[in-house]
Coordinates of C-alpha atoms and ligand atoms in Angstrom, one line a residue:
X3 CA -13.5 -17.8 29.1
X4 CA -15.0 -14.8 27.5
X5 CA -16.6 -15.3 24.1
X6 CA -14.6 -14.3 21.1
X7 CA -17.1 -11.3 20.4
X8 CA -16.4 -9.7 23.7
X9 CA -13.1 -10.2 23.3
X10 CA -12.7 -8.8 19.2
X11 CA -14.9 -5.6 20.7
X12 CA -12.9 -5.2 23.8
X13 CA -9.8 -5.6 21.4
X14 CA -11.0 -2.7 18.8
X15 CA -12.2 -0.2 21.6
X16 CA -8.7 -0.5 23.0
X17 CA -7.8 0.1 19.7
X18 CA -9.4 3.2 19.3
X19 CA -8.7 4.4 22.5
X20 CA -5.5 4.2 21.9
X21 CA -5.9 7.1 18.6
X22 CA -6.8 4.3 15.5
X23 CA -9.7 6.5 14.0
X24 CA -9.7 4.9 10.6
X25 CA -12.4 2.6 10.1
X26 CA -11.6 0.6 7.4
X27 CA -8.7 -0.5 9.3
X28 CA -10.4 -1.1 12.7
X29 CA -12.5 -3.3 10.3
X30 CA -9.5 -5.2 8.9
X31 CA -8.6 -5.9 12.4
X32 CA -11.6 -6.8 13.4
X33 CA -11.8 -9.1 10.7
X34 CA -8.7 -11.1 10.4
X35 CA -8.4 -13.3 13.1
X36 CA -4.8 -12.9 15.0
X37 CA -5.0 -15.8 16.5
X38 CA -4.7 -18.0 13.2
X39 CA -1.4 -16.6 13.3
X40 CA 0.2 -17.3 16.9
X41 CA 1.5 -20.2 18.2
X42 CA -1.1 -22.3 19.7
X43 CA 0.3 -21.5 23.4
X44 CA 0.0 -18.0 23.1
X45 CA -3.2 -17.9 21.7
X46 CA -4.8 -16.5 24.5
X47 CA -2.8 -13.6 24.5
X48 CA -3.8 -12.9 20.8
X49 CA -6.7 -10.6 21.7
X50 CA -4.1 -8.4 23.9
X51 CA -2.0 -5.6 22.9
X52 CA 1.1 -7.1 23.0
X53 CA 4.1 -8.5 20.8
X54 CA 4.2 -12.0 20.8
X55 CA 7.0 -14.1 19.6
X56 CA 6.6 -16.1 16.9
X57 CA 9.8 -18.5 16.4
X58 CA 13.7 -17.5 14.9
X59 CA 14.3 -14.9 17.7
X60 CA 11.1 -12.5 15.5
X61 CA 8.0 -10.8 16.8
X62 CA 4.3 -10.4 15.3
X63 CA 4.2 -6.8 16.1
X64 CA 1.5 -5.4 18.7
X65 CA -2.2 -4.7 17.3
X66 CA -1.9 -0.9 17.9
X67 CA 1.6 -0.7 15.7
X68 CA 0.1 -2.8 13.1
X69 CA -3.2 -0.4 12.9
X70 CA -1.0 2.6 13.3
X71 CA 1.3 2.1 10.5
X72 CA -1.6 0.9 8.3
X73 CA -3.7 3.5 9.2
X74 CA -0.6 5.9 8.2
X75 CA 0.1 4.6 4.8
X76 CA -4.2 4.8 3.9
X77 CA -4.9 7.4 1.7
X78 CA -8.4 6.6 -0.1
X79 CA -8.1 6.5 -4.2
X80 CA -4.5 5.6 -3.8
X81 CA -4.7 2.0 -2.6
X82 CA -3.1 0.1 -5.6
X83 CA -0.1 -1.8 -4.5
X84 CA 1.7 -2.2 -1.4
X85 CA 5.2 -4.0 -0.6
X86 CA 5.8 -5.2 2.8
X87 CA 9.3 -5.9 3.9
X88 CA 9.3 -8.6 6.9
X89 CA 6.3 -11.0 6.4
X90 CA 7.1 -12.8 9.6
X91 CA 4.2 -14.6 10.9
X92 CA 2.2 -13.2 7.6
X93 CA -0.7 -11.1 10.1
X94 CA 0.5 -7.6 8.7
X95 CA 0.2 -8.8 4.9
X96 CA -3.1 -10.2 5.5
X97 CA -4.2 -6.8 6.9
X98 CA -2.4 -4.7 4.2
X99 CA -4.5 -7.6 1.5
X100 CA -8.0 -6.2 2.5
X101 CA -7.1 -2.9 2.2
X102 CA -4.9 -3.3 -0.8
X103 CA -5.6 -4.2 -4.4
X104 CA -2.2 -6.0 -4.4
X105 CA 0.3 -7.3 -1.6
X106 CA 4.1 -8.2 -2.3
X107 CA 5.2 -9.3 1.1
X108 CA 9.1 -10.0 1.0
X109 CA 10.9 -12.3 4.5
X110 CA 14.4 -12.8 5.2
X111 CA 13.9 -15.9 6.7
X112 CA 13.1 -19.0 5.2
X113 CA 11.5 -20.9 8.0
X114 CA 9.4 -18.0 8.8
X115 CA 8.2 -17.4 5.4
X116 CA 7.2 -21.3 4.2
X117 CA 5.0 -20.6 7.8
X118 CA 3.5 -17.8 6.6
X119 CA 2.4 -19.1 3.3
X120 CA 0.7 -22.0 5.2
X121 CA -1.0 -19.8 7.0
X122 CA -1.9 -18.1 4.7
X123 CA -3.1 -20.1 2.5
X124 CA -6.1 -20.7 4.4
X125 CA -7.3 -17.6 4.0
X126 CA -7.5 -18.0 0.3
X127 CA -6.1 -14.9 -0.3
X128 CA -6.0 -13.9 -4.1
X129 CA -4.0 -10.8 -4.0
X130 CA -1.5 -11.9 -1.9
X131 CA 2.6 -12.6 -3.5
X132 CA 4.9 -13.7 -0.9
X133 CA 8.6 -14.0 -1.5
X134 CA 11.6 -15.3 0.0
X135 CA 14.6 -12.5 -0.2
X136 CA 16.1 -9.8 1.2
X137 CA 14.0 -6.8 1.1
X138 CA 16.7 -4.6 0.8
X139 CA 16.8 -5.1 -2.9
X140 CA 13.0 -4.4 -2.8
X141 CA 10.8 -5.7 -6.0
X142 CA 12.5 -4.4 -9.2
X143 CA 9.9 -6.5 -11.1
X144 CA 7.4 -4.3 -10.0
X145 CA 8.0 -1.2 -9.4
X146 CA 6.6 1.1 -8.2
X147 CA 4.1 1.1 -5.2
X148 CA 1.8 3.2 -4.0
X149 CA 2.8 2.1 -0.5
X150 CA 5.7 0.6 1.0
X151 CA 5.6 -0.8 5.2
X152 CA 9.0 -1.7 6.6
X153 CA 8.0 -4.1 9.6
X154 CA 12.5 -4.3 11.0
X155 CA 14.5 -1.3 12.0
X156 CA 17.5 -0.3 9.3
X157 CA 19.9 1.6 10.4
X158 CA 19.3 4.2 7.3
X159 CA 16.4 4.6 4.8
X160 CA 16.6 1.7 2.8
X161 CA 17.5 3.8 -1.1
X162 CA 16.3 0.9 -3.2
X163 CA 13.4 0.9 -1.6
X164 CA 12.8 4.7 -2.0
X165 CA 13.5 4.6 -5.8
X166 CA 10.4 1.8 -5.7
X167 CA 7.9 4.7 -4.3
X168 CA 5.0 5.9 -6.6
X169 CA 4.6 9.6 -7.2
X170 CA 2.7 10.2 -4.2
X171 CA 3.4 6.6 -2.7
X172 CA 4.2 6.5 1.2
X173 CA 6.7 4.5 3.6
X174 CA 6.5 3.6 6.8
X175 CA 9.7 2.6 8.6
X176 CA 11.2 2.3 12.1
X177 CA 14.7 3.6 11.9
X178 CA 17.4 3.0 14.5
X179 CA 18.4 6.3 15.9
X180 CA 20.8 7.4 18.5
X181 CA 20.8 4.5 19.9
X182 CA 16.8 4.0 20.1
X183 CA 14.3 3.6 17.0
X184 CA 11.5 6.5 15.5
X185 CA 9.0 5.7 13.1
X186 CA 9.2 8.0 10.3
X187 CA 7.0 8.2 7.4
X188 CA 7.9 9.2 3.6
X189 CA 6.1 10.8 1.4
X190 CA 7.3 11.2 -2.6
X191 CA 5.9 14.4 -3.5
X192 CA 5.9 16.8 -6.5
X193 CA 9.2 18.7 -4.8
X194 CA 11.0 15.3 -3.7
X195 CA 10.9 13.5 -0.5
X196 CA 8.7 14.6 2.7
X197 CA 10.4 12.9 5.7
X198 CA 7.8 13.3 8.8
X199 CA 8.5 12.3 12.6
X200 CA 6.0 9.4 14.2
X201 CA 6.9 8.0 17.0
X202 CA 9.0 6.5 19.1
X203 CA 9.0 2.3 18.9
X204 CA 11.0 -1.0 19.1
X205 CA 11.5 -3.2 16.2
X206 CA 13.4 -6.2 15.5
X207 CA 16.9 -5.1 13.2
X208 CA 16.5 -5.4 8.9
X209 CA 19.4 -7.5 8.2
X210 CA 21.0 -8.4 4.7
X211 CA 20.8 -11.3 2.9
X212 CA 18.5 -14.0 3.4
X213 CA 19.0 -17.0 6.2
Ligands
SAH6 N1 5.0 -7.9 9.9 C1 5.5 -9.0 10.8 C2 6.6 -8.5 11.7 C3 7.6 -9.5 11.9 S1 9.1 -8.9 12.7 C4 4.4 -9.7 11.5 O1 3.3 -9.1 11.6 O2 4.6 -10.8 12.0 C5 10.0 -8.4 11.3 C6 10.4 -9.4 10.3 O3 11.3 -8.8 9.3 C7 11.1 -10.6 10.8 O4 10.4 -11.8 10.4 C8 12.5 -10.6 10.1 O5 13.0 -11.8 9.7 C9 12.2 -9.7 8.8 N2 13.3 -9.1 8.2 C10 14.4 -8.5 8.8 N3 15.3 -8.0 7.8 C11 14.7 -8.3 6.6 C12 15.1 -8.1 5.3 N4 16.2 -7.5 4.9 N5 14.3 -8.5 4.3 C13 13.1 -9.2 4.6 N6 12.7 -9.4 5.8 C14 13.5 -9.0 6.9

């Protein structure tokens, strides 16, 4: 068994390899442990770049989508607030926390999210506001954010969610398309909405309502 060093460097140079440049983010991800939040089976996988399941038919998503979409949302001086929609196995949000000076991080599912917060919890993270809901409705209470991340594929941009964008905030979503999914990134500018082509990807559906 390789140590854990080897395997954390391996794990960022494939990283950056793969076009992550940013280096506050490589850091986060060199940081937070992924294993801490797989399922002790798969735990030797954690280190690879793959999406793992992690219970109620969801997926954490691979290393290089979570480092992408992060590193597409950074925007130094402008780091204030962030909503996540789909905490699943909570990995993202703790990311988004060190990077962030405030995480709202909203789950669907109930099961998954009373997971997360135990996981979470042992990271002791101070900045962190999970909720269970459907992220649909977004976070009235506090709008707006400087970022928003959309970790499950709607079928149209989520208005609501828009509406909750900071002058100048950015979102990052997976949309279904065509029949297949593109990442697509937001921006609210001065002369409305900036809509900007990523990437093709695969991302579990946004559904309404909670479970
Ligand atoms: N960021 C997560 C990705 C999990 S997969 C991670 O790193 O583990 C996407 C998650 O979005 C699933 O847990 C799914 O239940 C959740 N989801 C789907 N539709 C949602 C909705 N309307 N509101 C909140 N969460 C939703």
């Amino acid at each position: 068994m390789k140590s854990s060093k080897y395997l954390k460097s391996k794990f960022i140079n494939s990283l950056k390899d793969k076009g992550i440049k940013n280096e506050f983010v490589l850091d986060a991800l060199a940081t937070i442990p992924r294993e801490a939040f797989i399922e002790p089976a798969l735990r030797t996988r954690a280190y690879d770049q793959d999406a793992l399941p992690i219970g109620c038919s969801q997926t954490i998503s691979s290393p290089y989508i979570v480092a992408k979409m992060t590193e597409i949302i950074y925007e130094t001086d402008n780091m204030g607030s962030v909503l996540e929609i789909g905490t699943g196995c909570g990995y993202q949000t703790a990311i988004l926390s060190s990077l962030f000076d405030d995480v709202i991080s909203i789950e669907r599912i109930e099961t998954l999210h009373i997971r997360a917060k135990k996981t979470l919890s042992s990271f002791n993270l101070k900045n962190v506001t999970l909720i269970h809901g459907d992220g649909y409705e977004g976070y009235p209470q506090q709008s707006y954010f400087d970022a928003i991340i959309i970790t499950a594929a709607p079928d149209r941009i989520p208005d609501k969610l828009v509406a909750q964008l900071n002058q100048n905030g950015r979102m990052i979503l997976p949309l279904h398309h065509n029949g297949s999914q593109k990442l697509y990134r937001l921006k609210n500018t001065k002369n409305g909405i900036h809509k900007k082509d990523i990437d093709d990807v695969r991302f579990v559906p946004m559904l309404e309502g909670k479970a």
